[in-house]
Coordinates of C-alpha atoms in Angstrom, one line a residue:
Chain A
M1030 CA -5.9 14.5 -18.2
L1031 CA -5.9 12.3 -15.1
R1032 CA -9.7 12.4 -15.0
R1033 CA -9.8 11.2 -18.6
M1034 CA -7.4 8.4 -17.8
V1035 CA -9.5 7.3 -14.8
V1036 CA -12.6 7.3 -17.0
A1037 CA -10.9 5.4 -19.8
L1038 CA -9.6 2.8 -17.4
S1039 CA -12.9 2.2 -15.7
V1040 CA -14.6 1.9 -19.0
V1041 CA -12.1 -0.9 -19.9
L1042 CA -12.6 -2.6 -16.6
L1043 CA -16.3 -2.4 -16.6
G1044 CA -16.4 -3.7 -20.2
A1045 CA -14.2 -6.7 -19.2
A1046 CA -16.5 -7.4 -16.2
A1047 CA -19.6 -7.2 -18.3
G1048 CA -18.0 -9.6 -20.8
C1049 CA -17.3 -12.2 -18.1
G1050 CA -20.9 -12.0 -16.9
D1051 CA -22.3 -12.5 -20.3
D1052 CA -20.2 -15.5 -20.9
E1053 CA -21.2 -17.2 -17.7
D1054 CA -24.9 -16.5 -18.1
G1055 CA -24.9 -17.6 -21.7
G1056 CA -23.0 -20.8 -21.1
A1057 CA -24.9 -21.9 -18.1
A1058 CA -28.3 -20.8 -19.4
A1059 CA -28.1 -22.7 -22.6
P1060 CA -28.8 -26.3 -21.3
S1061 CA -31.9 -25.2 -19.4
T1062 CA -33.6 -23.8 -22.5
S1063 CA -32.6 -26.4 -25.1
P1064 CA -34.3 -29.7 -23.9
S1065 CA -38.0 -29.2 -24.6
L1066 CA -40.2 -31.4 -22.6
S1067 CA -43.3 -31.0 -24.8
S1068 CA -41.5 -32.3 -28.0
S1069 CA -40.5 -35.6 -26.4
V1070 CA -43.9 -36.0 -24.7
A1071 CA -46.1 -35.0 -27.6
P1072 CA -45.3 -37.9 -30.1
T1073 CA -45.7 -40.7 -27.6
T1074 CA -49.0 -39.5 -26.1
A1075 CA -50.2 -38.4 -29.6
V1076 CA -52.7 -35.9 -28.1
P1077 CA -54.1 -33.9 -31.0
T1078 CA -54.3 -30.6 -29.1
T1079 CA -50.8 -29.6 -28.3
V1080 CA -51.8 -26.1 -27.3
P1081 CA -51.5 -26.6 -23.6
A1082 CA -48.1 -28.2 -23.9
T1083 CA -46.6 -25.5 -26.1
T1084 CA -47.8 -22.7 -23.8
G1085 CA -45.9 -24.6 -21.2
P1086 CA -46.2 -24.9 -17.4
P1087 CA -46.4 -21.7 -15.4
T1088 CA -43.0 -20.8 -13.9
T1089 CA -41.3 -23.9 -12.6
A1090 CA -38.3 -23.2 -14.7
A1091 CA -35.2 -25.1 -13.5
L1092 CA -32.7 -23.0 -11.7
S1093 CA -29.4 -22.5 -13.5
G1094 CA -26.2 -20.6 -13.5
M1095 CA -23.4 -19.9 -11.1
L1096 CA -24.0 -19.3 -7.4
T1097 CA -21.3 -17.8 -5.2
V1098 CA -21.5 -18.3 -1.5
M1099 CA -19.6 -15.8 0.7
A1100 CA -18.8 -17.4 4.1
P1101 CA -16.2 -17.5 6.8
G1102 CA -13.4 -20.0 6.3
P1103 CA -14.4 -22.3 9.2
F1104 CA -17.7 -23.0 7.4
K1105 CA -15.9 -24.8 4.6
A1106 CA -16.8 -28.4 5.6
L1107 CA -20.4 -27.5 6.1
L1108 CA -20.8 -25.6 2.9
E1109 CA -19.0 -28.2 0.8
K1110 CA -21.6 -30.8 2.0
A1111 CA -24.4 -28.2 1.3
K1112 CA -22.9 -27.5 -2.1
A1113 CA -22.9 -31.2 -3.1
A1114 CA -26.5 -31.7 -1.9
F1115 CA -27.8 -28.5 -3.6
E1116 CA -26.1 -29.2 -6.9
A1117 CA -27.4 -32.8 -6.9
A1118 CA -30.9 -31.4 -6.5
N1119 CA -30.4 -28.6 -9.0
P1120 CA -28.2 -30.0 -11.8
G1121 CA -28.2 -26.6 -13.7
V1122 CA -26.6 -24.8 -10.8
T1123 CA -22.9 -24.6 -10.0
V1124 CA -22.1 -23.4 -6.5
Q1125 CA -18.7 -21.9 -5.7
L1126 CA -17.5 -21.0 -2.3
N1127 CA -15.8 -17.7 -1.6
L1128 CA -14.4 -18.3 1.9
G1129 CA -12.7 -15.6 3.8
H1130 CA -12.3 -13.5 6.8
V1131 CA -15.7 -12.2 7.8
P1132 CA -14.9 -8.4 7.6
T1133 CA -13.1 -9.0 4.3
L1134 CA -16.3 -10.6 2.9
L1135 CA -18.3 -7.5 3.7
T1136 CA -15.6 -5.3 2.3
Q1137 CA -15.6 -7.4 -0.9
L1138 CA -19.4 -7.1 -1.2
E1139 CA -19.2 -3.4 -0.7
G1140 CA -16.6 -3.2 -3.3
G1141 CA -18.8 -5.0 -5.8
V1142 CA -17.4 -8.5 -5.8
P1143 CA -20.1 -10.7 -7.2
G1144 CA -21.7 -12.8 -4.5
D1145 CA -25.1 -14.4 -4.2
V1146 CA -25.5 -15.9 -0.7
L1147 CA -23.9 -14.6 2.5
V1148 CA -23.4 -16.8 5.6
T1149 CA -22.4 -15.0 8.8
P1150 CA -21.1 -16.5 12.1
D1151 CA -22.9 -13.9 14.3
A1152 CA -25.9 -11.6 14.4
G1153 CA -23.6 -8.5 14.5
T1154 CA -22.1 -9.2 11.1
M1155 CA -25.4 -9.9 9.6
G1156 CA -26.8 -6.7 11.1
Q1157 CA -23.9 -4.8 9.6
A1158 CA -24.5 -6.4 6.2
K1159 CA -28.2 -5.4 6.5
S1160 CA -27.6 -1.8 7.5
K1161 CA -25.2 -1.4 4.6
G1162 CA -27.8 -2.7 2.3
L1163 CA -25.7 -5.6 1.2
V1164 CA -28.3 -8.3 1.7
S1165 CA -31.9 -8.4 0.8
G1166 CA -34.9 -10.0 2.5
E1167 CA -34.9 -11.8 5.8
A1168 CA -31.8 -13.3 7.2
I1169 CA -32.5 -16.8 8.3
V1170 CA -31.0 -18.3 11.4
I1171 CA -29.6 -21.8 10.7
G1172 CA -27.6 -22.6 13.8
G1173 CA -25.5 -21.5 16.7
S1174 CA -21.8 -21.4 17.5
Q1175 CA -20.5 -22.1 21.0
M1176 CA -17.1 -21.3 22.3
A1177 CA -14.5 -23.7 23.6
L1178 CA -11.0 -23.6 25.0
V1179 CA -8.2 -24.9 22.8
V1180 CA -4.9 -26.2 24.3
P1181 CA -1.9 -27.9 22.8
A1182 CA -2.1 -31.7 22.7
G1183 CA -1.5 -33.1 26.2
N1184 CA -2.7 -29.9 27.8
P1185 CA 0.7 -29.0 29.1
A1186 CA -0.5 -26.2 31.3
A1187 CA -3.3 -28.3 32.8
V1188 CA -6.0 -25.9 31.8
K1189 CA -9.3 -26.8 33.4
D1190 CA -11.7 -23.9 32.8
V1191 CA -12.1 -20.4 31.6
T1192 CA -10.2 -18.9 34.5
A1193 CA -7.0 -19.9 32.6
L1194 CA -7.8 -17.0 30.2
A1195 CA -7.1 -14.6 33.0
D1196 CA -4.0 -16.3 34.3
E1197 CA -1.0 -14.0 33.8
A1198 CA 1.5 -16.9 34.0
L1199 CA 0.0 -18.6 31.0
R1200 CA 0.4 -17.8 27.3
V1201 CA -3.1 -16.8 26.2
A1202 CA -4.6 -15.9 22.8
V1203 CA -8.1 -14.8 22.0
C1204 CA -9.6 -13.3 18.8
A1205 CA -9.1 -9.6 18.1
D1206 CA -11.9 -7.4 19.5
E1207 CA -13.1 -6.4 16.1
L1208 CA -14.0 -10.0 15.1
P1209 CA -17.1 -12.0 16.0
C1210 CA -15.2 -14.4 18.1
G1211 CA -13.4 -11.5 19.8
K1212 CA -16.8 -9.9 20.8
L1213 CA -17.7 -13.3 22.2
A1214 CA -14.5 -13.4 24.2
T1215 CA -15.4 -10.0 25.7
E1216 CA -18.9 -11.3 26.5
L1217 CA -17.5 -14.5 28.0
A1218 CA -15.1 -12.5 30.2
R1219 CA -18.0 -10.3 31.4
K1220 CA -20.2 -13.3 32.1
N1221 CA -17.6 -15.0 34.2
G1222 CA -16.1 -11.8 35.8
L1223 CA -12.7 -12.4 34.3
A1224 CA -10.0 -9.9 33.3
L1225 CA -8.5 -11.6 30.3
Q1226 CA -4.7 -11.6 30.0
P1227 CA -4.1 -12.2 26.3
D1228 CA -0.6 -12.3 24.9
S1229 CA -2.1 -11.9 21.5
L1230 CA -5.4 -10.7 20.1
E1231 CA -5.4 -12.8 16.9
P1232 CA -6.3 -10.9 13.8
G1233 CA -6.7 -14.3 12.1
G1234 CA -9.7 -15.0 14.3
S1235 CA -10.6 -18.4 15.7
P1236 CA -8.5 -20.4 13.2
G1237 CA -5.5 -18.2 14.0
V1238 CA -5.9 -19.0 17.7
V1239 CA -6.1 -22.7 16.9
T1240 CA -2.8 -22.4 14.8
K1241 CA -1.1 -20.8 17.8
A1242 CA -2.2 -23.7 20.0
S1243 CA -1.1 -26.3 17.5
T1244 CA 2.4 -24.9 17.3
G1245 CA 2.5 -24.8 21.1
E1246 CA 3.0 -21.1 21.3
I1247 CA 0.1 -20.6 23.6
D1248 CA -1.1 -22.6 26.6
V1249 CA -4.7 -21.8 26.1
G1250 CA -6.9 -20.0 23.6
L1251 CA -10.6 -19.2 23.2
V1252 CA -12.2 -20.2 19.9
F1253 CA -15.4 -21.3 18.2
A1254 CA -15.9 -25.0 19.3
T1255 CA -16.3 -25.9 15.6
D1256 CA -12.8 -24.7 14.7
V1257 CA -10.9 -26.9 17.1
A1258 CA -11.0 -29.9 14.7
A1259 CA -8.9 -28.0 12.2
G1260 CA -6.0 -28.3 14.6
G1261 CA -6.0 -32.1 14.3
A1262 CA -4.1 -34.2 16.7
K1263 CA -1.9 -31.3 17.8
V1264 CA -4.6 -29.7 19.9
E1265 CA -7.3 -30.6 22.4
K1266 CA -10.6 -29.1 23.2
V1267 CA -11.5 -28.2 26.8
A1268 CA -15.3 -27.8 26.8
I1269 CA -16.9 -24.8 28.5
P1270 CA -19.9 -25.7 30.6
E1271 CA -23.2 -24.3 29.4
A1272 CA -23.5 -21.9 32.4
A1273 CA -20.2 -20.3 31.7
N1274 CA -20.4 -20.3 27.9
V1275 CA -21.6 -17.9 25.3
S1276 CA -22.7 -18.4 21.7
S1277 CA -23.5 -16.6 18.5
V1278 CA -26.1 -17.0 15.9
V1279 CA -25.2 -18.4 12.4
S1280 CA -27.5 -16.9 9.7
T1281 CA -27.7 -16.7 6.0
A1282 CA -29.3 -14.3 3.5
T1283 CA -29.3 -13.5 -0.2
V1284 CA -27.0 -10.8 -1.4
E1285 CA -28.8 -7.7 -2.7
A1286 CA -26.6 -7.4 -5.8
S1287 CA -27.0 -11.1 -6.7
G1288 CA -27.0 -11.8 -10.4
N1289 CA -28.9 -15.0 -9.8
P1290 CA -31.5 -14.2 -7.1
S1291 CA -33.9 -17.1 -7.6
A1292 CA -31.1 -19.7 -7.2
A1293 CA -29.7 -17.7 -4.3
A1294 CA -33.1 -17.7 -2.5
A1295 CA -33.4 -21.5 -3.2
L1296 CA -30.0 -22.1 -1.6
V1297 CA -30.9 -20.0 1.5
A1298 CA -34.1 -22.0 1.7
F1299 CA -32.2 -25.3 1.4
L1300 CA -29.9 -24.4 4.2
A1301 CA -32.9 -23.6 6.4
S1302 CA -34.7 -26.8 5.4
P1303 CA -34.6 -29.9 7.6
A1304 CA -32.1 -31.4 5.3
G1305 CA -29.9 -28.3 5.4
L1306 CA -30.2 -28.0 9.2
E1307 CA -29.1 -31.6 9.5
L1308 CA -25.9 -30.7 7.7
V1309 CA -25.5 -27.7 10.0
T1310 CA -25.8 -29.7 13.3
G1311 CA -23.8 -32.6 11.7
S1312 CA -20.9 -30.1 11.4
G1313 CA -20.7 -29.3 15.0
F1314 CA -23.0 -26.3 15.2
V1315 CA -25.9 -26.2 17.7
S1316 CA -29.4 -26.2 16.3
P1317 CA -31.1 -22.8 16.0
Chain B
M1277 CA 23.0 16.0 -15.7
T1278 CA 20.6 16.4 -18.6
R1279 CA 20.8 13.4 -20.8
A1280 CA 19.6 14.2 -24.4
A1281 CA 17.9 11.4 -26.1
S1282 CA 20.3 10.0 -28.7
P1283 CA 18.8 8.5 -31.9
G1284 CA 19.6 5.0 -30.6
T1285 CA 17.5 5.4 -27.5
R1286 CA 14.2 6.4 -29.2
A1287 CA 11.4 4.4 -27.8
P1288 CA 10.2 1.4 -29.9
R1289 CA 6.8 1.8 -31.3
G1290 CA 4.1 1.0 -28.6
F1291 CA 6.4 1.3 -25.6
V1292 CA 5.2 4.7 -24.7
A1293 CA 1.5 3.6 -24.8
V1294 CA 2.2 0.5 -22.8
G1295 CA 4.5 2.3 -20.4
V1296 CA 1.8 4.9 -19.7
L1297 CA -0.7 2.1 -19.2
A1298 CA 1.6 0.3 -16.8
A1299 CA 2.3 3.5 -14.8
A1300 CA -1.5 4.2 -14.7
F1301 CA -2.2 0.6 -13.6
L1302 CA 0.1 1.1 -10.6
A1303 CA -0.8 4.7 -9.8
L1304 CA -4.6 4.7 -10.1
P1305 CA -5.3 2.4 -7.1
V1306 CA -3.0 4.6 -5.0
L1307 CA -4.7 7.7 -6.3
G1308 CA -8.0 6.0 -5.5
L1309 CA -6.9 5.4 -1.9
I1310 CA -5.7 9.0 -1.5
L1311 CA -9.0 10.4 -2.8
R1312 CA -10.9 8.0 -0.6
A1313 CA -9.1 8.8 2.6
P1314 CA -11.1 10.7 5.2
W1315 CA -8.9 13.8 5.2
G1316 CA -11.7 15.9 6.8
D1317 CA -11.4 14.3 10.2
A1318 CA -7.9 12.9 9.9
F1319 CA -6.7 14.6 13.0
E1320 CA -9.4 13.2 15.2
R1321 CA -8.9 9.8 13.7
L1322 CA -5.1 9.8 14.1
G1323 CA -5.5 10.7 17.7
R1324 CA -7.5 7.5 18.4
D1325 CA -6.4 4.8 20.8
G1326 CA -3.7 2.6 19.4
V1327 CA -2.7 4.7 16.4
A1328 CA 0.4 6.3 18.1
D1329 CA 1.4 2.9 19.5
A1330 CA 1.2 1.2 16.1
V1331 CA 3.2 4.0 14.4
R1332 CA 5.9 3.7 17.1
T1333 CA 6.0 -0.1 16.9
S1334 CA 6.2 0.1 13.1
A1335 CA 8.9 2.7 13.1
V1336 CA 11.0 0.9 15.6
C1337 CA 10.6 -2.5 14.0
A1338 CA 11.1 -1.4 10.4
T1339 CA 14.3 0.5 11.3
A1340 CA 15.7 -2.3 13.4
S1341 CA 14.8 -4.9 10.8
T1342 CA 16.5 -2.9 8.0
F1343 CA 19.6 -2.7 10.2
V1344 CA 19.5 -6.5 10.8
A1345 CA 19.0 -7.1 7.1
L1346 CA 22.0 -4.9 6.2
V1347 CA 24.3 -6.4 8.8
L1348 CA 23.4 -10.0 7.6
G1349 CA 22.8 -9.2 4.0
V1350 CA 25.8 -7.2 2.9
P1351 CA 28.4 -9.9 3.7
L1352 CA 26.3 -12.7 2.1
A1353 CA 25.9 -10.5 -1.0
W1354 CA 29.6 -9.9 -1.2
L1355 CA 30.4 -13.7 -0.9
L1356 CA 27.8 -14.5 -3.6
A1357 CA 29.3 -11.8 -5.9
Q1358 CA 32.8 -13.1 -5.5
G1359 CA 31.7 -16.5 -6.7
R1360 CA 34.1 -18.5 -4.6
I1361 CA 31.6 -20.2 -2.4
P1362 CA 30.3 -23.8 -3.0
G1363 CA 26.6 -24.2 -3.6
R1364 CA 26.2 -20.7 -4.8
S1365 CA 23.2 -21.2 -7.0
L1366 CA 21.4 -23.1 -4.2
I1367 CA 22.1 -20.2 -1.8
R1368 CA 20.8 -17.8 -4.4
A1369 CA 17.6 -19.8 -4.7
I1370 CA 17.2 -19.9 -0.9
V1371 CA 17.6 -16.1 -0.8
L1372 CA 14.6 -15.8 -3.0
V1373 CA 12.4 -18.0 -0.8
P1374 CA 11.0 -15.3 1.5
L1375 CA 9.8 -13.5 -1.7
L1376 CA 8.0 -16.6 -3.0
L1377 CA 6.5 -17.9 0.2
P1378 CA 3.2 -16.4 1.4
P1379 CA 4.5 -14.5 4.5
L1380 CA 1.9 -16.3 6.7
V1381 CA 3.8 -19.5 5.8
S1382 CA 7.1 -17.9 6.4
G1383 CA 5.8 -17.2 9.9
I1384 CA 5.1 -20.9 10.4
G1385 CA 8.6 -21.6 9.3
L1386 CA 10.0 -19.2 11.8
L1387 CA 7.9 -20.7 14.5
S1388 CA 9.2 -24.2 13.7
V1389 CA 12.7 -22.9 14.3
L1390 CA 12.4 -20.0 16.8
G1391 CA 9.0 -20.7 18.4
R1392 CA 8.7 -21.8 22.0
R1393 CA 8.8 -25.4 20.8
G1394 CA 11.1 -24.8 17.8
M1395 CA 14.5 -26.4 17.2
V1396 CA 16.3 -23.3 18.4
G1397 CA 13.6 -21.5 20.3
R1398 CA 13.2 -24.5 22.7
L1399 CA 16.9 -24.0 23.7
L1400 CA 16.5 -20.2 24.1
D1401 CA 13.6 -20.8 26.3
R1402 CA 15.3 -23.5 28.4
W1403 CA 18.7 -21.7 28.7
F1404 CA 17.8 -18.1 28.9
G1405 CA 14.0 -18.1 29.5
V1406 CA 13.7 -16.1 26.2
T1407 CA 10.8 -16.7 23.8
L1408 CA 10.5 -14.5 20.7
P1409 CA 6.8 -15.0 19.7
F1410 CA 4.5 -12.3 21.1
T1411 CA 7.5 -9.9 21.7
T1412 CA 8.6 -6.8 19.8
A1413 CA 11.9 -8.6 19.2
G1414 CA 9.8 -11.3 17.5
V1415 CA 8.4 -8.7 15.1
V1416 CA 11.9 -7.7 14.2
V1417 CA 12.9 -11.3 13.5
A1418 CA 9.8 -11.9 11.3
V1419 CA 10.2 -8.7 9.4
S1420 CA 14.0 -9.2 8.9
F1421 CA 13.4 -12.6 7.3
V1422 CA 11.1 -11.0 4.8
A1423 CA 13.3 -7.9 4.1
L1424 CA 16.7 -9.6 3.9
P1425 CA 16.4 -10.8 0.2
F1426 CA 16.0 -7.2 -0.9
V1427 CA 19.4 -6.3 0.6
V1428 CA 21.1 -9.4 -0.7
I1429 CA 19.8 -9.1 -4.3
T1430 CA 20.5 -5.4 -4.7
M1431 CA 23.9 -5.6 -3.1
E1432 CA 25.0 -8.7 -5.0
S1433 CA 24.3 -6.9 -8.3
G1434 CA 26.1 -3.8 -6.9
F1435 CA 29.2 -5.8 -6.0
R1436 CA 29.2 -7.7 -9.3
S1437 CA 29.2 -4.5 -11.4
L1438 CA 32.3 -3.2 -9.6
D1439 CA 35.6 -2.9 -11.2
R1440 CA 37.5 -5.5 -9.2
R1441 CA 40.8 -4.1 -10.2
L1442 CA 40.2 -1.2 -7.8
G1443 CA 40.0 -3.5 -4.8
A1444 CA 43.0 -5.4 -6.0
A1445 CA 45.0 -2.2 -6.4
A1446 CA 44.1 -1.2 -2.8
A1447 CA 45.2 -4.6 -1.6
T1448 CA 48.5 -4.3 -3.5
L1449 CA 49.0 -1.0 -1.7
G1450 CA 48.7 -2.8 1.6
A1451 CA 45.1 -2.6 2.6
D1452 CA 43.7 -5.6 4.4
P1453 CA 40.4 -7.2 3.2
G1454 CA 38.3 -5.4 5.8
S1455 CA 39.6 -1.9 4.9
V1456 CA 39.3 -2.6 1.2
V1457 CA 35.6 -3.3 1.7
R1458 CA 35.2 -0.3 3.9
T1459 CA 37.2 2.3 2.0
V1460 CA 36.9 1.2 -1.6
T1461 CA 34.1 -1.2 -2.2
L1462 CA 31.3 0.2 0.0
P1463 CA 31.7 3.8 -1.2
L1464 CA 31.5 2.5 -4.8
V1465 CA 28.3 0.5 -4.2
A1466 CA 26.7 3.3 -2.2
P1467 CA 23.8 3.6 -4.7
S1468 CA 23.1 -0.1 -4.4
L1469 CA 23.3 0.2 -0.7
A1470 CA 20.8 3.0 -0.7
A1471 CA 18.5 1.1 -3.0
G1472 CA 18.7 -2.0 -0.9
T1473 CA 18.2 -0.1 2.3
A1474 CA 15.2 1.7 0.9
L1475 CA 13.6 -1.5 -0.5
A1476 CA 14.2 -3.4 2.7
W1477 CA 12.8 -0.5 4.8
A1478 CA 9.7 -0.2 2.6
R1479 CA 9.1 -3.9 2.7
S1480 CA 9.6 -3.9 6.5
L1481 CA 7.1 -1.2 7.0
G1482 CA 4.4 -3.0 5.1
E1483 CA 5.1 -6.5 6.5
F1484 CA 2.0 -8.2 7.7
G1485 CA 1.8 -12.0 7.3
A1486 CA 5.0 -13.2 8.9
T1487 CA 4.4 -10.8 11.8
I1488 CA 0.9 -11.9 12.6
T1489 CA 1.9 -15.6 12.4
F1490 CA 5.1 -15.3 14.3
A1491 CA 4.6 -12.4 16.7
G1492 CA 0.9 -12.1 17.2
N1493 CA -1.0 -8.9 17.7
L1494 CA -0.9 -6.9 20.9
P1495 CA -1.3 -3.1 20.8
G1496 CA 1.9 -1.4 22.1
R1497 CA 4.0 -4.5 21.8
T1498 CA 3.5 -6.3 18.5
Q1499 CA 0.8 -4.5 16.7
T1500 CA 2.4 -2.7 13.7
L1501 CA 0.6 -0.3 11.4
P1502 CA -0.3 -3.0 8.8
L1503 CA -1.9 -5.1 11.6
A1504 CA -3.8 -2.1 12.9
T1505 CA -4.9 -1.4 9.4
F1506 CA -6.1 -4.9 8.8
L1507 CA -8.1 -4.8 12.0
A1508 CA -9.5 -1.4 11.2
L1509 CA -10.8 -3.0 8.0
E1510 CA -13.2 -5.0 10.2
T1511 CA -15.0 -2.1 11.6
D1512 CA -14.1 1.1 9.9
L1513 CA -12.9 1.2 6.3
D1514 CA -12.2 4.9 6.3
Q1515 CA -9.9 4.4 9.3
A1516 CA -8.1 1.6 7.5
V1517 CA -7.5 3.8 4.4
L1518 CA -6.2 6.6 6.6
L1519 CA -3.8 4.3 8.4
S1520 CA -2.5 3.0 5.1
M1521 CA -1.7 6.6 4.2
L1522 CA 0.7 6.6 7.2
L1523 CA 2.5 3.7 5.5
L1524 CA 2.3 5.1 2.0
I1525 CA 3.3 8.7 2.4
P1526 CA 6.6 8.3 4.3
T1527 CA 7.6 5.5 1.9
I1528 CA 6.9 7.5 -1.2
V1529 CA 8.7 10.6 0.2
V1530 CA 11.7 8.6 1.2
L1531 CA 11.9 6.8 -2.2
V1532 CA 11.5 10.1 -4.2
L1533 CA 14.2 11.8 -2.1
L1534 CA 16.6 8.9 -2.4
R1535 CA 16.0 8.7 -6.2
D1536 CA 17.1 12.3 -6.6
R1537 CA 20.1 11.5 -4.4
W1538 CA 21.1 8.6 -6.6
Q1539 CA 20.9 10.6 -9.8
G1540 CA 23.0 13.2 -8.1
L1541 CA 25.6 10.6 -7.5
S1542 CA 25.8 9.2 -11.0

């Protein structure tokens, strides 16, 4: 009985999902097939042999359809710029951003949420995605993310350097160990011989730590340098010198289960192109 | 006890089918979780670092928050039910706010009042050297905020359905307002009280958003089971599913037991 109910329900759900897919494909694909170049060219040039024109050019078909980019929340500004540039160059394509917590993105992909391009903030996450077979082809490195200290505006605890993270008298937050920025926190502690004294291991990651600084709950936190700006005027950045700092590798790849692999590959290639990399470095990431 | 279906209570056409669909819609994801849980190595997994701490923190905080919600919620529900207070509909709307707000935002609201720089929190810090964020007490505060509406709503409807003449009779016989509530009103609303308590406790046990915003996450101090589950999602989906069983099973057992108890009462 239960078994039959499960089967019945999954049939309904699958049917609904398939229906959605058909709609999107059909709607988006229509414009790319309707305008026929040959018909508009043929009369004006009046070439008698229209055979080459009707057989058409090889496979430079315009990209079309929907493209979903799965990326961490802090990549929003960068990806919105990339979306605008990519859509301008490929009028048939609509890019939508599915921004979220990194591990949630992987869980979503594993659970079959439709995505086309994955952007990860560190090599570990991309490695996980690869070993789970969630992405196809080569992951392309598009930049790097460095760490910085975030303090409430005015730096009330007069934080100068990373040793503040090991000061028991201060309120300290770093990312939870399970997150990319948490792994970097551990790496930074090791590199500098520090025993971190966190009051909170933020499950919300780097943006969560910035929030804690902007509300003044912490004296100092360790975050991705690119995330500090989200705190606005309520926080300040204390830079970490190169010698004491650590960084992670930002990369992108097409999703194995992508329903629009050619457009996905084109977006990945765009991000790795000089124009794409300019957007990456313009958004505060370091060049690869 | 057995209530025979009278002709007037026959289900309208379609209700049975829709009802079954609704129940299946709620039950199947739970069933999916149960089937998916890694029961084979459950013992090893539950013995891992941090699990016992998270269970203890959750049990302590959910119980304490339920207690806080009852102490604060029952008097407010009584006042709302009596209908003599000004601005009653505004207060009722405010009671619903924690249900509407994303809990993460509720946490920000709490920080703005009780945080280290909050309106009240600043004074607590200056006068007593007490700050709530990043403490177990902070978890209790965050969870109580989210659980309180369940007590107020359930109890208000309980108080309203009372026959007020009983309380009036007790008062005529010389009982003061406090003992009327204690000896007459509360026993009569016991089923509502049980329902409110159970809902508040279940909500407390599952609270996540307000806790992470207001109290942070430190194993052994502020890391509750939902936080541990969320973090397990990052590395080990099976572990996350198993931890969610620790939330699910006690809640379902308590609710089923209580349900039988209520029916026994009525």
